[in-house]
CSV table of N, CA and C in Angstrom, one decimal:
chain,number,residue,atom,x,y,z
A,5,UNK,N,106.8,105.2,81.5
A,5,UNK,CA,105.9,104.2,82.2
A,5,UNK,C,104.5,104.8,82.1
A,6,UNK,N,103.9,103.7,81.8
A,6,UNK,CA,102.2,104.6,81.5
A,6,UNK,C,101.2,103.9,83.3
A,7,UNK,N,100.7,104.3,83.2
A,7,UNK,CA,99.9,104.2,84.7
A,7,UNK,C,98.0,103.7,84.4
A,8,UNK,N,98.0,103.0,85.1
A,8,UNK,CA,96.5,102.1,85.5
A,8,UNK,C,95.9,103.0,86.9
A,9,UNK,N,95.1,103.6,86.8
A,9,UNK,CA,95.0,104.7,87.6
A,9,UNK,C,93.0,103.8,88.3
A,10,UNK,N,93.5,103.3,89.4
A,10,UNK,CA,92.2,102.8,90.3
A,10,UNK,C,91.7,103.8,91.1
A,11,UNK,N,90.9,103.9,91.3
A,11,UNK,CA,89.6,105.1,91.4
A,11,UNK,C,89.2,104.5,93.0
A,12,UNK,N,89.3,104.6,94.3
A,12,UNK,CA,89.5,103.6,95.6
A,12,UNK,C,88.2,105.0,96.3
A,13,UNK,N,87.3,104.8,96.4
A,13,UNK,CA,86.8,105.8,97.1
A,13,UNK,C,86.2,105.5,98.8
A,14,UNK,N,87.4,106.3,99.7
A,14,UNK,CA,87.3,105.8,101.1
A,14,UNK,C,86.6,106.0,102.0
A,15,UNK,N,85.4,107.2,101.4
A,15,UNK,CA,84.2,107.1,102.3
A,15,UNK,C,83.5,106.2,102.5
A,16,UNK,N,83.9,104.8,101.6
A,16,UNK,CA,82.9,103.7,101.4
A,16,UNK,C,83.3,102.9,102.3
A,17,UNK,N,84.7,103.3,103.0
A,17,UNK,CA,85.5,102.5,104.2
A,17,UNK,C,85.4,102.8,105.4
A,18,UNK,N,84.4,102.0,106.5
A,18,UNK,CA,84.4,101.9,108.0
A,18,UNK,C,84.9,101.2,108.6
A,19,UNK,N,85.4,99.8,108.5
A,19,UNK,CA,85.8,99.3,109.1
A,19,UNK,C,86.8,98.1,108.1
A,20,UNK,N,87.6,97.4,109.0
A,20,UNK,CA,88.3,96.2,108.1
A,20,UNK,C,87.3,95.8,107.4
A,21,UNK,N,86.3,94.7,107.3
A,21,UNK,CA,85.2,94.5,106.4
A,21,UNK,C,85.2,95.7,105.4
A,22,UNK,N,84.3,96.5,105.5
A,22,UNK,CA,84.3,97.5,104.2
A,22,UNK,C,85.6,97.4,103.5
A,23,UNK,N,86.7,98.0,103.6
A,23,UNK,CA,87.8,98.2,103.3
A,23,UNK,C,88.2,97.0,102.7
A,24,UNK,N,87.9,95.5,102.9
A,24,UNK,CA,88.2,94.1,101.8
A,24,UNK,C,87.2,94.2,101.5
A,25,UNK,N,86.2,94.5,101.6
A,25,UNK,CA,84.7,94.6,100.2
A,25,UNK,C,85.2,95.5,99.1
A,26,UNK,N,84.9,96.6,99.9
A,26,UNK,CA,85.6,98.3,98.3
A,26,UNK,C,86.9,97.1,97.5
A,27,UNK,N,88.1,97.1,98.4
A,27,UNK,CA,89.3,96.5,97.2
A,27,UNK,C,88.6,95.3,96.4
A,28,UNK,N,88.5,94.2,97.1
A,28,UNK,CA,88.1,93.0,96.3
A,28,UNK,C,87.3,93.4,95.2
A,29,UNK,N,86.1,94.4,95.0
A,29,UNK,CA,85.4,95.0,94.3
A,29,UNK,C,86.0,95.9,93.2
A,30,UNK,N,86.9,96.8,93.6
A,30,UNK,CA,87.7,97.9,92.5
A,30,UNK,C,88.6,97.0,91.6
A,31,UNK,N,89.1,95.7,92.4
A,31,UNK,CA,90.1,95.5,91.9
A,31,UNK,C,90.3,93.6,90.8
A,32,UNK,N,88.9,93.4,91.8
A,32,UNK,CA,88.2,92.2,90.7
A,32,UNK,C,89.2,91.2,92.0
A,33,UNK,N,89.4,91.5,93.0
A,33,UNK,CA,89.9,90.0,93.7
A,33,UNK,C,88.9,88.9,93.6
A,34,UNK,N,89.6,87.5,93.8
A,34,UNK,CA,89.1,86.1,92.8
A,34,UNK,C,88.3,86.4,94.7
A,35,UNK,N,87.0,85.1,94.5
A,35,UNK,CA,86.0,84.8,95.5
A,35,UNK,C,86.6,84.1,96.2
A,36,UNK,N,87.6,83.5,96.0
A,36,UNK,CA,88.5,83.3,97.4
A,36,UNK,C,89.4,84.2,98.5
A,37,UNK,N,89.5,85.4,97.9
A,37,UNK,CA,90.1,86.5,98.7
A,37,UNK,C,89.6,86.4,100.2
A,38,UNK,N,91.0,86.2,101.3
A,38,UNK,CA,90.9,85.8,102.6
A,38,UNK,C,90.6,87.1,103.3
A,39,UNK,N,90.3,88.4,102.8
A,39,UNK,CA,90.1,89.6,103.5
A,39,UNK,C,90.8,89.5,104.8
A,40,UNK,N,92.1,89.9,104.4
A,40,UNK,CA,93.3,90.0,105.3
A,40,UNK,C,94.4,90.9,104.8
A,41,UNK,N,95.1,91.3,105.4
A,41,UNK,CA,96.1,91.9,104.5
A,41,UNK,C,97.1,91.1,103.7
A,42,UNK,N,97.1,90.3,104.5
A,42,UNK,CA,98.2,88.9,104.0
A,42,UNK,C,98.0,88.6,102.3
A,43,UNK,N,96.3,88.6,102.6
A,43,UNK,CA,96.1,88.5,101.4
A,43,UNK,C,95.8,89.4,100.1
A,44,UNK,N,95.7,90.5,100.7
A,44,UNK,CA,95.8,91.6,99.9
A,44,UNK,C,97.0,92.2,99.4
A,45,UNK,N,98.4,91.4,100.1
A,45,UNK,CA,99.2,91.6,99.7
A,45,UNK,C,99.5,90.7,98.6
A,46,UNK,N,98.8,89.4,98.7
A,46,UNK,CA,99.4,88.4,97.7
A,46,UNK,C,98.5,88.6,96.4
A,47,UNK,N,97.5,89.5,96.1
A,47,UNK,CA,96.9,90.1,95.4
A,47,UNK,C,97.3,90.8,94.6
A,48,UNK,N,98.0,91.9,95.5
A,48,UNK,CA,98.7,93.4,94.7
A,48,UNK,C,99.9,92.8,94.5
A,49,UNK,N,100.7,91.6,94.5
A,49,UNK,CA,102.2,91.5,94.2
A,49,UNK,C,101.7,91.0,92.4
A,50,UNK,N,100.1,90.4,92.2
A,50,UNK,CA,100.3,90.0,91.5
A,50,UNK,C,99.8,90.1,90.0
A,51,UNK,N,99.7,92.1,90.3
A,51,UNK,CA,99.1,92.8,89.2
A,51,UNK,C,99.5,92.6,87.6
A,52,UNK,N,100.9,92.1,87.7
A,52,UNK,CA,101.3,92.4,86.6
A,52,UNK,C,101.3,90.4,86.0
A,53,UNK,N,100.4,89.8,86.4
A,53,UNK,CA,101.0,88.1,86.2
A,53,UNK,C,99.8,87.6,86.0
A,54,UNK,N,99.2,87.7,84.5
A,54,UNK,CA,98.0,87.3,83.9
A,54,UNK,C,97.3,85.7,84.3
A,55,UNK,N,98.5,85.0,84.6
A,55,UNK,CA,98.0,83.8,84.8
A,55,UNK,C,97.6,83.5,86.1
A,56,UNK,N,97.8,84.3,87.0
A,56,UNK,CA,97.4,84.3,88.6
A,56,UNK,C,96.3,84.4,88.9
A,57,UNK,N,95.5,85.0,88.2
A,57,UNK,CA,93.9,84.8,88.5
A,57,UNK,C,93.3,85.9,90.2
A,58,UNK,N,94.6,86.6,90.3
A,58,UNK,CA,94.4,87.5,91.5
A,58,UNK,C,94.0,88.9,91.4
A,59,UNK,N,93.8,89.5,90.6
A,59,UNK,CA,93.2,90.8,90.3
A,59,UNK,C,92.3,90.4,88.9
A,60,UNK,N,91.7,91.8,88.7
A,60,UNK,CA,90.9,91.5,87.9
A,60,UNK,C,91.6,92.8,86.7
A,61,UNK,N,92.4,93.3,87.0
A,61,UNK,CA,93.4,94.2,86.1
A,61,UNK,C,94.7,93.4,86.2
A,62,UNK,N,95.3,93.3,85.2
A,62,UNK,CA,96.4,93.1,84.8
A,62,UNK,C,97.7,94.1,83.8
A,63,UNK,N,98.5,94.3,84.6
A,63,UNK,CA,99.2,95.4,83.9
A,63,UNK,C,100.2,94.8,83.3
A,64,UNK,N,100.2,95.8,82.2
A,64,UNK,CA,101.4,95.0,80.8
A,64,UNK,C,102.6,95.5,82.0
A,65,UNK,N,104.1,95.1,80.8
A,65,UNK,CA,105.5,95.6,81.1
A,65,UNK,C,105.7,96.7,81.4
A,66,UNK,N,105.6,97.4,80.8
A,66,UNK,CA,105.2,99.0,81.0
A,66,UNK,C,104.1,100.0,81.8
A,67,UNK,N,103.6,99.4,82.8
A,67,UNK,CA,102.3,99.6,83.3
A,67,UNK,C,102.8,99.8,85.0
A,68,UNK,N,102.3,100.9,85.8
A,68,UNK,CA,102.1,101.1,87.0
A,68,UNK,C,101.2,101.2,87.4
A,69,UNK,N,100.0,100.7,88.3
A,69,UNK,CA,99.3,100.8,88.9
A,69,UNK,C,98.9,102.0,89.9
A,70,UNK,N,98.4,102.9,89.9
A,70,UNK,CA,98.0,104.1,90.6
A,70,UNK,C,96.9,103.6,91.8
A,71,UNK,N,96.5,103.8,92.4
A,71,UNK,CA,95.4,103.8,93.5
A,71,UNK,C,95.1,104.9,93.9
A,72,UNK,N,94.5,105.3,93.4
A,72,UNK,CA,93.9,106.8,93.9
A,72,UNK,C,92.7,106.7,94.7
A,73,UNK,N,93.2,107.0,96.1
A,73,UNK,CA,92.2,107.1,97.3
A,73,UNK,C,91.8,108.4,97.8
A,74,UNK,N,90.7,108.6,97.3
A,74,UNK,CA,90.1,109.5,97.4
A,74,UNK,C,89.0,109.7,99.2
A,75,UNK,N,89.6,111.3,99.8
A,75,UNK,CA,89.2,111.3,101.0
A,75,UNK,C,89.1,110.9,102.5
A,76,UNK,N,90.5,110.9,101.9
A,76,UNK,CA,91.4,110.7,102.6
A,76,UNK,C,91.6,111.0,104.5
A,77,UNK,N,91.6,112.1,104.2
A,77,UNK,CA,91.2,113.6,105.0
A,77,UNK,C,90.3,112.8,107.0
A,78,UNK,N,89.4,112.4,106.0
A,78,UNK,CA,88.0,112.0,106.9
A,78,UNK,C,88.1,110.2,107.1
A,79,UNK,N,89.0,109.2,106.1
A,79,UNK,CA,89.6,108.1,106.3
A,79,UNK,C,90.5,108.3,107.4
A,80,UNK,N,91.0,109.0,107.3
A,80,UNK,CA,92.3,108.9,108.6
A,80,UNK,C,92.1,109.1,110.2
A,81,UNK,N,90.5,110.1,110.4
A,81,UNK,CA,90.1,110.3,111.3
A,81,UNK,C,89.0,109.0,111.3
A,82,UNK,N,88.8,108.1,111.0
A,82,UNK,CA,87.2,107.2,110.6
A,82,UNK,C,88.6,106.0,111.0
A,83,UNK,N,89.6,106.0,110.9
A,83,UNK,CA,90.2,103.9,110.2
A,83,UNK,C,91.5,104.6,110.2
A,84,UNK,N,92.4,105.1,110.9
A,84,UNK,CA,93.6,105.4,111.0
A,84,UNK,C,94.7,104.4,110.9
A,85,UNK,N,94.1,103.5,111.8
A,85,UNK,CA,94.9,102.2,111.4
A,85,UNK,C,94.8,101.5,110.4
A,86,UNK,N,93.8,101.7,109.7
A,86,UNK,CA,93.4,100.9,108.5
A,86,UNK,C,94.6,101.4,107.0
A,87,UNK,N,94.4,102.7,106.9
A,87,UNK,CA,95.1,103.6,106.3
A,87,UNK,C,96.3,103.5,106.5
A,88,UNK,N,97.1,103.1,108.0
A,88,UNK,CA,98.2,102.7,107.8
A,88,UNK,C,98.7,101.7,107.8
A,89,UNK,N,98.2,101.0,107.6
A,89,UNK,CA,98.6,99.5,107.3
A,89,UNK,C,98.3,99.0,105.5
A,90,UNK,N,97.7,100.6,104.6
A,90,UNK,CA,97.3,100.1,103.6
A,90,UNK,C,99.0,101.1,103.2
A,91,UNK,N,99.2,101.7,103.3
A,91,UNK,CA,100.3,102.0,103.0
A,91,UNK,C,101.6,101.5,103.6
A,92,UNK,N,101.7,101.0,104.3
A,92,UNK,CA,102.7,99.8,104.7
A,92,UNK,C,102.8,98.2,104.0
A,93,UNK,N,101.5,98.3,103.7
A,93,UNK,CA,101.7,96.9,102.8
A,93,UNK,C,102.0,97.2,101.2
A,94,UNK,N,101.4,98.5,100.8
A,94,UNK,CA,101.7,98.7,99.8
A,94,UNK,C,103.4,98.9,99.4
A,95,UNK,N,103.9,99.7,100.6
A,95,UNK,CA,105.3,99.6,100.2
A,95,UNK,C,105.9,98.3,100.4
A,96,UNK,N,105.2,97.2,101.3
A,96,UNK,CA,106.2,95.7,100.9
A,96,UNK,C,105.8,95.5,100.4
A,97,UNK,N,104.6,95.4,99.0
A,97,UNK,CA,104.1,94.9,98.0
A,97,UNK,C,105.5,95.7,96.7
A,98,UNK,N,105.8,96.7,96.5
A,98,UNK,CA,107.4,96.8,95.8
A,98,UNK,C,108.3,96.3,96.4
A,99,UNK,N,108.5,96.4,98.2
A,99,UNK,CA,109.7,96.0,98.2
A,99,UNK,C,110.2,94.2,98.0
A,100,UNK,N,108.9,93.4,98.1
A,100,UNK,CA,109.0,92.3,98.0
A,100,UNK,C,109.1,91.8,96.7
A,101,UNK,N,108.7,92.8,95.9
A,101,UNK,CA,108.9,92.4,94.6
A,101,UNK,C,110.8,92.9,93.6
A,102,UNK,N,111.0,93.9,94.2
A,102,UNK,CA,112.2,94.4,94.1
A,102,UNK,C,113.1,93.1,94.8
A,103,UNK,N,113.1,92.7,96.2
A,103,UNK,CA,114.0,91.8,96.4
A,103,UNK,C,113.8,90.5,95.4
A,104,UNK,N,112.9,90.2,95.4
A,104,UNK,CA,112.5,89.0,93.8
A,104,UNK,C,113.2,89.6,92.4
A,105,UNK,N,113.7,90.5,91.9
A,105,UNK,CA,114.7,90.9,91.2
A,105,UNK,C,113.2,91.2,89.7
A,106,UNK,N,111.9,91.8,90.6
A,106,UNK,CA,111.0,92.5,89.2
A,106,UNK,C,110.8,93.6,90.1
A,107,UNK,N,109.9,94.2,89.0
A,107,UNK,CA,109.6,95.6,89.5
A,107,UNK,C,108.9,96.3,90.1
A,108,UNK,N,108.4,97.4,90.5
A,108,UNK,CA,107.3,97.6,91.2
A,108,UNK,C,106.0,97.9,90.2
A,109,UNK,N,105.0,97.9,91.1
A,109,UNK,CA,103.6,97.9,90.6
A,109,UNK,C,103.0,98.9,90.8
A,110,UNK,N,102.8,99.1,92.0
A,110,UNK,CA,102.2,99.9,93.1
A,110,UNK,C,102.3,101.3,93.2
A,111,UNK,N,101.5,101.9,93.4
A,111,UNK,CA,101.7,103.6,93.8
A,111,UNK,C,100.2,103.9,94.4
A,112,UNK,N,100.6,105.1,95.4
A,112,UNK,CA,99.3,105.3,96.0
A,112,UNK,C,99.0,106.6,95.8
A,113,UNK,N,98.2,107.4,95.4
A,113,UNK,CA,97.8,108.5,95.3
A,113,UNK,C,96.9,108.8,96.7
A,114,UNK,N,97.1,109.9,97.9
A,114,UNK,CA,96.5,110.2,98.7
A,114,UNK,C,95.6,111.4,98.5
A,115,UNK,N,94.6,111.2,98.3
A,115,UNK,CA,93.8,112.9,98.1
A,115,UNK,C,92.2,113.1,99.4
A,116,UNK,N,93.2,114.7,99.5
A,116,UNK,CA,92.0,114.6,100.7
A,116,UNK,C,90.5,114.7,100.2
């Protein structure tokens, strides 16, 4: 499996706002993006589905998505809840796709 490796850098994240500005921005979300998780979930389910018009990367068959969030460290003390709720959605962003009988997308790289 080859990897799409997104570059997420979390010093640029203070609050909910920032945090749907930075993604919608890294990741090319359409100008309707509801900056919610809800909807950032229905975003990332839909990396790999060209015709969706929800990211601005599209990953072939073979393709995993990486998110590499860099600084972590100083995110966690700044937006703790933010951070955990981005990793909770990310894992029902696979697991909702795994019960839909496709594959996962998603991975998070945490670096302090």
């Amino acid at each position: 499996m080859r990897a799409v490796i997104v570059k997420i850098d979390a010093d640029q994240i203070t609050d909910w706002d920032s945090f749907h500005a930075v993604f919608k921005r890294d990741l090319g979300f359409p100008n309707f993006y509801g900056q919610n998780m809800n909807a950032w979930i229905d975003c990332m389910i839909s990396l790999d589905d060209a015709d969706s018009g929800m990211t601005g990367i599209v990953l072939k068959d073979d393709e995993l998505a990486i998110l590499e969030i860099k600084g972590v460290k100083s995110f966690r003390e700044r937006c703790g809840e933010i951070l955990d709720a981005l990793i909770e959605c990310a894992s029902f962003v696979n697991y909702s796709r795994r019960e839909a009988g496709e594959r996962p997308v998603l991975s998070l790289m945490l670096i302090e």
